[in-house]
CSV table of C-alpha atoms and ligand atoms in Angstrom, one decimal:
chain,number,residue,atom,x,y,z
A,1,UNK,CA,5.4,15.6,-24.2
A,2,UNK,CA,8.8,14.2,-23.3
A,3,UNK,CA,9.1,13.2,-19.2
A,4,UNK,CA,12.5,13.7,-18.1
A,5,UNK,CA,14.1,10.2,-16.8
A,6,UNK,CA,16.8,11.5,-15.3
A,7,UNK,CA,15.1,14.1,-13.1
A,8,UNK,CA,12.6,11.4,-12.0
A,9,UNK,CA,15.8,9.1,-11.1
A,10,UNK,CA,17.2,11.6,-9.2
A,11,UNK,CA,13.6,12.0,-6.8
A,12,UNK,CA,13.1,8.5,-6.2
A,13,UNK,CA,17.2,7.7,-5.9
A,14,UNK,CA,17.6,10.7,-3.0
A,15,UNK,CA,14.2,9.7,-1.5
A,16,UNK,CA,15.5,6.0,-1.2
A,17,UNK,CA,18.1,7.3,0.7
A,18,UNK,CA,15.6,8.5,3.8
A,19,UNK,CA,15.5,5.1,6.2
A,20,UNK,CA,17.8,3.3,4.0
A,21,UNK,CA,18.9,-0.1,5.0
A,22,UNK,CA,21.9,-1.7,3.3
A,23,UNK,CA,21.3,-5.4,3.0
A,24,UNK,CA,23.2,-7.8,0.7
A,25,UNK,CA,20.1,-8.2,-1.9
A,26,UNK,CA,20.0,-4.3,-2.7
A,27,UNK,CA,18.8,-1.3,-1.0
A,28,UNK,CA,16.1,-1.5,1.4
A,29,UNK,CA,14.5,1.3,3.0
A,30,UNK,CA,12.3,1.6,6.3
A,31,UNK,CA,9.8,4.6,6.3
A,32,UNK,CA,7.0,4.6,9.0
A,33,UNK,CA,4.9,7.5,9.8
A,34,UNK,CA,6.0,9.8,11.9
A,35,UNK,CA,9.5,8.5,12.2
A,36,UNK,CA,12.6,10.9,11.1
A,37,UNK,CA,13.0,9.0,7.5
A,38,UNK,CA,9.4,10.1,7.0
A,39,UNK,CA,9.9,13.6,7.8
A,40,UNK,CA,12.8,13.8,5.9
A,41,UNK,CA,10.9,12.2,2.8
A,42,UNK,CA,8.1,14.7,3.3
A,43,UNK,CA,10.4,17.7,3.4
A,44,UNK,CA,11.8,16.6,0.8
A,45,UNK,CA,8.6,16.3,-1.6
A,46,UNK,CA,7.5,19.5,-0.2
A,47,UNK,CA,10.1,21.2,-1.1
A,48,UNK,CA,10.1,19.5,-4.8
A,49,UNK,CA,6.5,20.6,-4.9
A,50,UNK,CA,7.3,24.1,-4.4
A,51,UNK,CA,10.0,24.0,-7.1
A,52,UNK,CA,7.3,23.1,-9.4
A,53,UNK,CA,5.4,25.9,-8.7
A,54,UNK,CA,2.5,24.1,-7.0
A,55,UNK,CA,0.6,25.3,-3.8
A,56,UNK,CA,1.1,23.3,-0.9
A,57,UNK,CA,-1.2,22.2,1.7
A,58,UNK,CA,-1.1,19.6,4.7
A,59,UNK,CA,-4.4,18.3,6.0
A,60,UNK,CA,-4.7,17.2,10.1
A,61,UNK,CA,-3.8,13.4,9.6
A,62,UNK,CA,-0.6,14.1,7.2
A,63,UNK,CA,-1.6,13.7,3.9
A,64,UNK,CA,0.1,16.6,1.5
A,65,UNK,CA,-1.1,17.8,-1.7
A,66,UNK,CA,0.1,20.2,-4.1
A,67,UNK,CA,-2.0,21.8,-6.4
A,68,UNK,CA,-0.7,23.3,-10.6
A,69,UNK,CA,-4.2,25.3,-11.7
A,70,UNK,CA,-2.9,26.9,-15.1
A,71,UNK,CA,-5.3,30.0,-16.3
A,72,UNK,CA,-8.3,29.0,-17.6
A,73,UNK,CA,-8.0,25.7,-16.0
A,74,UNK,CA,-11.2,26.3,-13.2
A,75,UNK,CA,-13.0,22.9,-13.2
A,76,UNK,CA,-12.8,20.7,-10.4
A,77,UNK,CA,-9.4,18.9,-10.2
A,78,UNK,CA,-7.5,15.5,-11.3
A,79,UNK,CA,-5.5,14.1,-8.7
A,80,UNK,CA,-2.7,11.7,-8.8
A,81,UNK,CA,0.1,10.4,-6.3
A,82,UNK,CA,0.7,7.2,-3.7
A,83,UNK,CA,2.5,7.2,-0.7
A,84,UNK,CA,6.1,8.1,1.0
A,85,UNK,CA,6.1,4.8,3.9
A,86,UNK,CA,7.5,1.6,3.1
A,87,UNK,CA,7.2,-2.2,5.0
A,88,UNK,CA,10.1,-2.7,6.9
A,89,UNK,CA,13.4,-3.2,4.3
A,90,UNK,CA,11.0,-2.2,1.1
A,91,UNK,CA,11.7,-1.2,-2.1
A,92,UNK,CA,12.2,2.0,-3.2
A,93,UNK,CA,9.6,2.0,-5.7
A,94,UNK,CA,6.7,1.1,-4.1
A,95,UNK,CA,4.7,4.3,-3.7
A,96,UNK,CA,7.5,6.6,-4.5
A,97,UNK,CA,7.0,5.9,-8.1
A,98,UNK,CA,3.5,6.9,-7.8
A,99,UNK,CA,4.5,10.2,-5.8
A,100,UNK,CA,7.3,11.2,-7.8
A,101,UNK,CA,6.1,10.0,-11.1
A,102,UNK,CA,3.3,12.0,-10.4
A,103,UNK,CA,5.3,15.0,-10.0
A,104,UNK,CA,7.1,14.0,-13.3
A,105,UNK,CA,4.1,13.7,-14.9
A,106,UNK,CA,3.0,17.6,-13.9
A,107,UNK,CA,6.1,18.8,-14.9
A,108,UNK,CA,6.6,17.2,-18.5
A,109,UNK,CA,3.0,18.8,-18.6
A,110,UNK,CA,3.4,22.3,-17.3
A,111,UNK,CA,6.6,22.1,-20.2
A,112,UNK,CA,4.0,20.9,-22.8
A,113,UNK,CA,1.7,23.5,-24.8
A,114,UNK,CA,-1.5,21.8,-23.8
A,115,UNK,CA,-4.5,24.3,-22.2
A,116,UNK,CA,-6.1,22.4,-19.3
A,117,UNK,CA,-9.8,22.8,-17.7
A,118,UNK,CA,-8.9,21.4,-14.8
A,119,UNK,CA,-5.8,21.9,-12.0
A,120,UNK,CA,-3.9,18.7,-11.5
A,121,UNK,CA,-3.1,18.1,-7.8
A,122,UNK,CA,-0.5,16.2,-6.6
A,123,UNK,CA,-0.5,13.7,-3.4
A,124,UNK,CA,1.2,11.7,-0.6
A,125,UNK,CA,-0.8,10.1,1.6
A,126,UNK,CA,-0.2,8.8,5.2
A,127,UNK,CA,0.8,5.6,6.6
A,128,UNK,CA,-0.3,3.8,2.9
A,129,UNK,CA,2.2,0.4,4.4
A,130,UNK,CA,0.4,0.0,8.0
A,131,UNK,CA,3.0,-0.8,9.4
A,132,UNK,CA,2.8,1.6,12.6
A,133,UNK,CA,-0.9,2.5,13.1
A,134,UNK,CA,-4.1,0.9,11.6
A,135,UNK,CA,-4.0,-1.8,8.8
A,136,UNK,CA,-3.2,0.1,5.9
A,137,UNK,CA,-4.0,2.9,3.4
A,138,UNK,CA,-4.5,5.1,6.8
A,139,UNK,CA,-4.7,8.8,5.0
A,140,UNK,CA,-6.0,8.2,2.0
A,141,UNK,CA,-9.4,6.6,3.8
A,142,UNK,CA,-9.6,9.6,5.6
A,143,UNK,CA,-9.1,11.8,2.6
A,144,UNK,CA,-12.0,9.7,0.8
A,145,UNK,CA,-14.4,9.7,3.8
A,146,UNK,CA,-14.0,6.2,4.8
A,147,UNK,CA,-12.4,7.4,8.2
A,148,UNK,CA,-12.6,10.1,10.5
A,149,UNK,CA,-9.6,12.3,10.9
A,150,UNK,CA,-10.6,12.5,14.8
A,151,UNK,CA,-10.7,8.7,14.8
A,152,UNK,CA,-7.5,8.2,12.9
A,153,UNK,CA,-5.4,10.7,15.0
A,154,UNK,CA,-6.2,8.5,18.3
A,155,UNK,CA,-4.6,5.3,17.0
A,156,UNK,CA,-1.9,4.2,18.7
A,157,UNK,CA,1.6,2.5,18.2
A,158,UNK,CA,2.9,-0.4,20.1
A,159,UNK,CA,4.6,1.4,21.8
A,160,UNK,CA,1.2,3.6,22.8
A,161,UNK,CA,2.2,6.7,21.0
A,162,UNK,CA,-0.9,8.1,19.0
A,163,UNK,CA,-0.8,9.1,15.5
A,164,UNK,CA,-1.2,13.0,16.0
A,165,UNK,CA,1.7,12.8,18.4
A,166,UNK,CA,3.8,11.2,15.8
A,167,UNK,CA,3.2,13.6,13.2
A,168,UNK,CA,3.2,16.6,15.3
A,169,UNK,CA,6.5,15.4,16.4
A,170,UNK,CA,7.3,16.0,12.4
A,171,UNK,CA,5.8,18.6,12.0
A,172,UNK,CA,2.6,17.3,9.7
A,173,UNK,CA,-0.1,17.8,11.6
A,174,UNK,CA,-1.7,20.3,9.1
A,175,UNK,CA,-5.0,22.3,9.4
A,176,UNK,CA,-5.7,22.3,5.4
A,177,UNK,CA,-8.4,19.9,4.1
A,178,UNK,CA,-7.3,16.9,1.5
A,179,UNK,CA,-10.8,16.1,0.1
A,180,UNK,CA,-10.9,13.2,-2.3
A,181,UNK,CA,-14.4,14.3,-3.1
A,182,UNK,CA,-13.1,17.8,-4.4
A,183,UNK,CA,-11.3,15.9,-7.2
A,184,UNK,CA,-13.1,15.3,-11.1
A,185,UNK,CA,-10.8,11.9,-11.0
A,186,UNK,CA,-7.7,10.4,-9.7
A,187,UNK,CA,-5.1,8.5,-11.2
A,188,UNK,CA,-2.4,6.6,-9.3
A,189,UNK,CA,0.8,4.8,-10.5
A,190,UNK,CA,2.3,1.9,-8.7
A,191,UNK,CA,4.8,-0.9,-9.1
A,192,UNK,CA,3.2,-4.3,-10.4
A,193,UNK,CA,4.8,-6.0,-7.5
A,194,UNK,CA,3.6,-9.2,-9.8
A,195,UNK,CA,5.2,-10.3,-13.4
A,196,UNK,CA,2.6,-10.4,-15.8
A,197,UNK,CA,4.0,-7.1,-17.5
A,198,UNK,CA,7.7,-8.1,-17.8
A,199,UNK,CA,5.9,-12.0,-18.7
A,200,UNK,CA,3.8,-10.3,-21.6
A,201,UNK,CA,7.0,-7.6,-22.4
A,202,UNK,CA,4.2,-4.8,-22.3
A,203,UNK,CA,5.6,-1.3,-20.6
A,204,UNK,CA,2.2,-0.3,-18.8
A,205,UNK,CA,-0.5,-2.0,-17.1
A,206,UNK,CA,-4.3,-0.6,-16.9
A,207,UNK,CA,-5.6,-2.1,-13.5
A,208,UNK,CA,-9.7,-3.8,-13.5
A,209,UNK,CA,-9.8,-4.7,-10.0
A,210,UNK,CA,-8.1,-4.2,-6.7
A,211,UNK,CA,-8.0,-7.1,-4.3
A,212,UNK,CA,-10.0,-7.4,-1.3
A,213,UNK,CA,-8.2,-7.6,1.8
A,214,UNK,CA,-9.0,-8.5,5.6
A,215,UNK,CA,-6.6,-8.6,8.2
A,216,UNK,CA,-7.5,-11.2,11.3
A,217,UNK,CA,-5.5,-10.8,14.7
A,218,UNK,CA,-5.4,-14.1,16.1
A,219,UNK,CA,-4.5,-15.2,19.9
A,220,UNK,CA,-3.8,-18.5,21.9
A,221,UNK,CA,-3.0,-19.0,25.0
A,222,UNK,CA,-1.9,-22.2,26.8
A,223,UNK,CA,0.1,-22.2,29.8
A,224,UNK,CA,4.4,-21.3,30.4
A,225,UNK,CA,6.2,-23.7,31.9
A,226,UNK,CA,9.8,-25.3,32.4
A,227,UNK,CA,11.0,-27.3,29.3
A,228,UNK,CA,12.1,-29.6,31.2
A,229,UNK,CA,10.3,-30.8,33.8
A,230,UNK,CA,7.2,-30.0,32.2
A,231,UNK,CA,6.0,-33.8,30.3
A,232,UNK,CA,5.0,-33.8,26.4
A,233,UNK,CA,1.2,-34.8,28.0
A,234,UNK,CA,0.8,-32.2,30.3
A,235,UNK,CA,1.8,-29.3,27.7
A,236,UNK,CA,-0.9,-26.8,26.7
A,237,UNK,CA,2.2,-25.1,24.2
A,238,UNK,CA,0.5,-21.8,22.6
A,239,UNK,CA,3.3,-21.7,19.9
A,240,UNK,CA,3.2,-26.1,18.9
A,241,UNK,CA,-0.6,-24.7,18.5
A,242,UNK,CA,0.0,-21.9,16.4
A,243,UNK,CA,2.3,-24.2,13.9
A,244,UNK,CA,-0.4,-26.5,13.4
A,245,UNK,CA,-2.5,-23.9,13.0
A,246,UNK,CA,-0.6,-22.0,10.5
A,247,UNK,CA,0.4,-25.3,8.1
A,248,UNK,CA,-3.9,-25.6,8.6
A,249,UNK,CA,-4.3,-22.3,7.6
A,250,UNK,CA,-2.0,-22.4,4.2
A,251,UNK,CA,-3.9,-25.6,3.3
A,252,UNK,CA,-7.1,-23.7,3.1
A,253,UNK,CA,-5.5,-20.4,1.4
A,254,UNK,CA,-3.8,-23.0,-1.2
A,255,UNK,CA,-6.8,-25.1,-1.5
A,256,UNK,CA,-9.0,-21.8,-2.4
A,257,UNK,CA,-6.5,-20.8,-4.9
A,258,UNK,CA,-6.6,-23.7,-6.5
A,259,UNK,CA,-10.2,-22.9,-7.6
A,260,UNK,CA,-9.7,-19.2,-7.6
A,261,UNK,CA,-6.5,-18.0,-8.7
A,262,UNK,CA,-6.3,-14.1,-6.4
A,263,UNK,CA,-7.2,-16.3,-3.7
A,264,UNK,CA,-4.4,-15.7,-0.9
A,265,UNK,CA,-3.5,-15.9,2.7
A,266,UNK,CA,-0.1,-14.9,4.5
A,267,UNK,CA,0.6,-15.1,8.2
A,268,UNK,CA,3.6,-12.8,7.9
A,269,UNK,CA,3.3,-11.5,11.5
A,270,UNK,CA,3.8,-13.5,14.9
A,271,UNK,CA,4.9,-12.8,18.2
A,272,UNK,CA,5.7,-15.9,20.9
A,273,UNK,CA,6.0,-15.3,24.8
A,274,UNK,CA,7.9,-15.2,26.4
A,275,UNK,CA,10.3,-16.1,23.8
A,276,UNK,CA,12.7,-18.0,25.7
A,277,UNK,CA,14.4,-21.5,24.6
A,278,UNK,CA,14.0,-23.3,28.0
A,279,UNK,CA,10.5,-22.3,28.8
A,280,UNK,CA,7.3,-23.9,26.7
A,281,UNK,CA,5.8,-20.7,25.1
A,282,UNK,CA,2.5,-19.9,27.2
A,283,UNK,CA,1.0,-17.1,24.3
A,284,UNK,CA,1.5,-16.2,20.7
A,285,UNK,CA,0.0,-13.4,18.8
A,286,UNK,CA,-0.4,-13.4,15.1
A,287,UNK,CA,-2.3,-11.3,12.2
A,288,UNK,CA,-3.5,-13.2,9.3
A,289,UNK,CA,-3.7,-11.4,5.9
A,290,UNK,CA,-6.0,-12.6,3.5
A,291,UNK,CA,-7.1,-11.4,0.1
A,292,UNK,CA,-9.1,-12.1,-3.4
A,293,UNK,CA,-10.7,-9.9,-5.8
A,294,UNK,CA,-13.8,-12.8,-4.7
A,295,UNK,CA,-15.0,-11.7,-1.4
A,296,UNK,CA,-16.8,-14.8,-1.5
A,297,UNK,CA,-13.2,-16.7,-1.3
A,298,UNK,CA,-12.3,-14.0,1.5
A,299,UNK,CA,-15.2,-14.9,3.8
A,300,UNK,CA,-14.8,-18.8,3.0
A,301,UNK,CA,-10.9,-18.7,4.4
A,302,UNK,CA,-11.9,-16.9,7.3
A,303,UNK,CA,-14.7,-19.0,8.0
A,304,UNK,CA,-12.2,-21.9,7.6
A,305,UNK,CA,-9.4,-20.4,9.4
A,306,UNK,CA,-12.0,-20.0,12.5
A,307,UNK,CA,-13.4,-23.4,12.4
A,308,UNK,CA,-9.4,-24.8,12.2
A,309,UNK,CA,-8.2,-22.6,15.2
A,310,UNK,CA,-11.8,-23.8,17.2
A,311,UNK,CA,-10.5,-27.9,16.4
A,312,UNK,CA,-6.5,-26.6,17.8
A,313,UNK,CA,-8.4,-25.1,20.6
A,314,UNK,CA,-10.1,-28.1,22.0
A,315,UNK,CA,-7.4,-30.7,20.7
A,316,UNK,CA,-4.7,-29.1,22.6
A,317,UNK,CA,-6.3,-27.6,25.7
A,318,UNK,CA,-5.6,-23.7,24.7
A,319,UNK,CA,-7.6,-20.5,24.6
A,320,UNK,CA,-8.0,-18.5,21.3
A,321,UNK,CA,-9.6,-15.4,20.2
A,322,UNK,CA,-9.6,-14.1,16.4
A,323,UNK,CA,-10.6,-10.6,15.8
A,324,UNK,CA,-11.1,-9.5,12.2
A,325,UNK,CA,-10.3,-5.9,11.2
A,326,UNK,CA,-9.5,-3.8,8.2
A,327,UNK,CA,-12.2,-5.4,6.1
A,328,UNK,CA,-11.7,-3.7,2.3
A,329,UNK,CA,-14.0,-5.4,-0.3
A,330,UNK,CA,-12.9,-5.6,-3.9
A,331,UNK,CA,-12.9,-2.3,-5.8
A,332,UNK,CA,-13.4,-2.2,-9.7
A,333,UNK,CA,-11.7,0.9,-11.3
A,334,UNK,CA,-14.0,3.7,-13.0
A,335,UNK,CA,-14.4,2.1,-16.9
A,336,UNK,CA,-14.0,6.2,-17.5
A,337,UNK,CA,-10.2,6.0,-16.0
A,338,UNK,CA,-9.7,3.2,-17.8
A,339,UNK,CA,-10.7,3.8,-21.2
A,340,UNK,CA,-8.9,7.2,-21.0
A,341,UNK,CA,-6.1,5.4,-19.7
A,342,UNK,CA,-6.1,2.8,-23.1
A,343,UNK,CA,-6.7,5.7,-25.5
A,344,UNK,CA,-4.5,8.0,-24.2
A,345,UNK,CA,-1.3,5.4,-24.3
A,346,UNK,CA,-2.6,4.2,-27.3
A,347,UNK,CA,-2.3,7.8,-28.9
A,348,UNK,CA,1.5,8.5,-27.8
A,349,UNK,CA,2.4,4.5,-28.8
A,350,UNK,CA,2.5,2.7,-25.3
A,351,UNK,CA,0.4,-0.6,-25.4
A,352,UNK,CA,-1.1,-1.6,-22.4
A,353,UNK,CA,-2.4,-4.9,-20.7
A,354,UNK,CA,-5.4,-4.7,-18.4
A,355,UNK,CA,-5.0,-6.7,-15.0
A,356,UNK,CA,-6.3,-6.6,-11.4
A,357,UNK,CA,-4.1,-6.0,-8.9
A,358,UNK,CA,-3.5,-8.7,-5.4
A,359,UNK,CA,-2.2,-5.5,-3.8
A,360,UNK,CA,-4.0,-2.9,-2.1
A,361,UNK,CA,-3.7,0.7,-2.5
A,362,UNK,CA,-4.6,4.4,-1.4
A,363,UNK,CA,-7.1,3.9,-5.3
A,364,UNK,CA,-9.5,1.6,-3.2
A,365,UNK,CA,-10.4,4.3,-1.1
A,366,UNK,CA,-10.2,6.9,-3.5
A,367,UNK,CA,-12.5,5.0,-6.0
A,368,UNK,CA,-15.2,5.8,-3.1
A,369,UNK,CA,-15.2,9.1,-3.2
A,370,UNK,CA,-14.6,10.2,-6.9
A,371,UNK,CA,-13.6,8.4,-10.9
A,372,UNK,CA,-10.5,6.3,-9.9
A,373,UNK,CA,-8.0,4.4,-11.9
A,374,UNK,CA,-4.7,2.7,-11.1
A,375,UNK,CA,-1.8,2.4,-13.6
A,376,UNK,CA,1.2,-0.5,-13.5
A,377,UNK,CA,4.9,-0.3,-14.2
A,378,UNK,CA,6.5,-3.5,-14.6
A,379,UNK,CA,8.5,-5.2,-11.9
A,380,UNK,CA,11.9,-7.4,-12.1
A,381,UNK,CA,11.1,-10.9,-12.0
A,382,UNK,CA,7.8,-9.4,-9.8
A,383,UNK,CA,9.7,-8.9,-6.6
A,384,UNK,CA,8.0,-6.3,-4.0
A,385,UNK,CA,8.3,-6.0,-0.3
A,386,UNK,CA,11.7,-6.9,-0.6
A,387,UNK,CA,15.1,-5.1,-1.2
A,388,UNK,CA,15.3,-6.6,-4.5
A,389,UNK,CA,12.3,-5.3,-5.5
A,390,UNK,CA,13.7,-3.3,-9.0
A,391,UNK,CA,12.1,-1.8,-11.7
A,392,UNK,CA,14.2,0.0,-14.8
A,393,UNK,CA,14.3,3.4,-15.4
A,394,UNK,CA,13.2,3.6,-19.0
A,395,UNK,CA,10.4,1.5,-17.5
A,396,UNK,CA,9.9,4.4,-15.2
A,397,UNK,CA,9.5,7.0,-17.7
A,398,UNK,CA,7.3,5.5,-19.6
A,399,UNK,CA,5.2,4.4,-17.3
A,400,UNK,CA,5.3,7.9,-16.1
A,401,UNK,CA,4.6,9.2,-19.8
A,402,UNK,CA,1.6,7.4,-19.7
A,403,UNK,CA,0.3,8.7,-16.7
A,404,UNK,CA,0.9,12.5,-17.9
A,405,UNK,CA,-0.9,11.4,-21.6
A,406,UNK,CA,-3.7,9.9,-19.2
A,407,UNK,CA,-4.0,13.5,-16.6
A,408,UNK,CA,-4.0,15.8,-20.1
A,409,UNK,CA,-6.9,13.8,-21.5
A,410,UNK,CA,-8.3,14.0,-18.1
A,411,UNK,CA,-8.1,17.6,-17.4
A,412,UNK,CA,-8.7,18.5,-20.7
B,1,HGY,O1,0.1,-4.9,1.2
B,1,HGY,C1,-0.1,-4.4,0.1
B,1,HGY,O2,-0.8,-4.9,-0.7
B,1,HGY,C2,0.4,-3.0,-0.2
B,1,HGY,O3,1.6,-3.1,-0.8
B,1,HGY,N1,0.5,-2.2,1.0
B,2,MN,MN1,3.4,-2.0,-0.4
B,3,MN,MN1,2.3,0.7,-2.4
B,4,MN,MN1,-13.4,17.3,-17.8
């Protein structure tokens, strides 16, 4: 089976186009759910989908799948694909790879002369980034029964717009049904986003374990007041309370890595009020994200990261709550995916390298409902979340190639 590289290029290099972002490191692009890049991105996959020959369906909360079911091949389905969204200024590899290279992979198959037993269905789910509604990996836990689709639709924005407004305004609120318990397996590929592939010079990576993740919204509140009439003692300064905090909490997160290397925690996110230099800040807002393929560590740094913002609490007369939300424990891939996986690369030539993975993805969910396995394609100098973030072509298609050897000994 020979994928073709160039046809591949050409999906992922028009979808990058879709919220694109010129910065000076490389091409960024920003794709939330809902938002007119998305739709484009979708229409666009649809309509690559329907090229291909596949039936196309669109369940209530977004996700699309299209369905290849070849004569003769009446077993219950493989499924493989990622997501369309990106964090603000991504990559355009992260999920796209997974959702084009999945339709790659169909293709080079449907070209090959191989009899399958089992359709192979194609998918992108919603909202995989977070960035707009929920934490993350929105429509792929509702497509593995994690969430309901009722439940899911009512989230809200920041701006207070729900999540089935924002699609219907797209046009993908469906009525179909995108049932991760339907499928035999699934199979995803995904960027690295780490360097251990490029480090090791090994085109494909077979992922063990997906990180755990939990996401902890944090508030203080002291008290506004003039910068300058306001003395140093009589300050209770929400945002001097947060900085203490957050050089606290990367002690802990560096201190737990030191003893167990997956061990991470980010605060990426933070909002002060009211944000202007002449007044002392009176709240801040910020989400932690912490993560280990050892809950054990997870649950230590939050217990730490509580006790910390309890001390900054008293110490500098402020208010704090901390709410922790999307709570995903570690998931180990199916060994069935994964010795398929080894075999089936070893059989057409690609070596592999088995490694867990620090980022999440749609798989953890998946891996719920039905066989999972998640597949790696190297990353330049393991850049991700970033408009750097780069990985080569050739690297592409065969990374790709492996994923179609993997779905043929799959739904065969
Ligand atoms: O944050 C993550 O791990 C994923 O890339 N959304
Ligand atoms: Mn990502
Ligand atoms: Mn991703
Ligand atoms: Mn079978």
């Amino acid at each position: 089976m020979n994928v073709d590289g160039d046809r591949l290029r050409e999906d992922i290099e028009t979808n990058a186009a879709f919220g694109a972002v010129d910065v000076e490191q490389g091409t960024g692009r920003t794709v939330f759910a809902g938002t007119e890049p998305n739709r484009r991105a979708r229409d666009r996959f649809v309509e690559r989908l329907k090229q291909a020959g596949l039936d196309v369906r669109v369940d209530s909360v977004g996700n699309i799948a299209g369905r290849w079911s070849p004569p003769g091949a009446d077993a219950e389905p493989i499924a493989t694909g990622s997501h369309l969204d990106s964090v603000p200024r991504g990559g355009i590899f992260d999920g796209p790879l997974g959702v084009y290279g999945a339709l790659e992979a169909v293709r080079t198959i449907q070209n090959a002369d191989v009899e399958l037993t089992h359709p192979i269905e194609v998918v992108c789910f919603t909202e995989e980034e977070g960035q707009r509604f929920a934490g993350g990996t929105l429509g792929s836990s509702v497509a593995a029964g994690n969430r309901s689709a009722e439940s899911a639709l009512q989230l809200t924005d920041d701006a207070g717009t729900d999540l089935e407004t924002a699609l219907s305004e797209i046009g993908y609120n469906g009525t179909d049904r995108v049932d991760a318990d339907e499928w035999d397996a699934w199979i995803e590929l995904h960027i690295e986003q780490g360097e251990r592939l490029e480090t090791a010079d090994v085109p494909v990576g077979v992922v063990t374990t997906i990180t755990g993740i939990t996401h902890c919204e944090v508030t203080i509140d002291g008290e506004e007041n003039h910068a300058g009439t306001t003395s140093m003692d009589e300050r209770a300064d929400a945002l001097s309370a947060a900085g203490e905090f957050i050089v606290d909490f990367e002690r802990v997160a560096r201190e737990r890595s030191s003893e167990e290397r997956t061990a991470v925690g980010t605060v990426g996110k933070i909002n002060a009020e009211p944000n202007a230099t002449n007044i002392v800040p009176g709240r801040v807002e910020m989400n932690l994200d912490i993560r280990s393929i050892e809950y054990g560590s997870i649950d230590e740094m939050v217990d730490q990261a509580q006790r910390s913002l309890d001390r900054i609490a008293a110490e500098r007369n402020v208010s704090t709550a901390f709410e922790r939300e999307f709570d995903v424990r570690p998931v180990s891939m199916d060994e069935r995916c994964r010795e398929v996986a080894h075999s089936a690369c070893e059989a057409a030539g690609i070596e592999t390298l088995e490694m867990h993975s620090g980022a999440f993805h749609d798989t953890m969910h998946v891996a719920n409902a039905t066989d999972a396995g998640l597949l790696f394609a190297p990353s330049r100098n393991g850049v991700s979340h970033s408009p750097r973030e780069w990985t080569d072509w050739d690297d592409c298609s065969v990374a790709t190639q492996a994923l179609a050897e993997t779905l043929v000994s799959l739904a065969t």
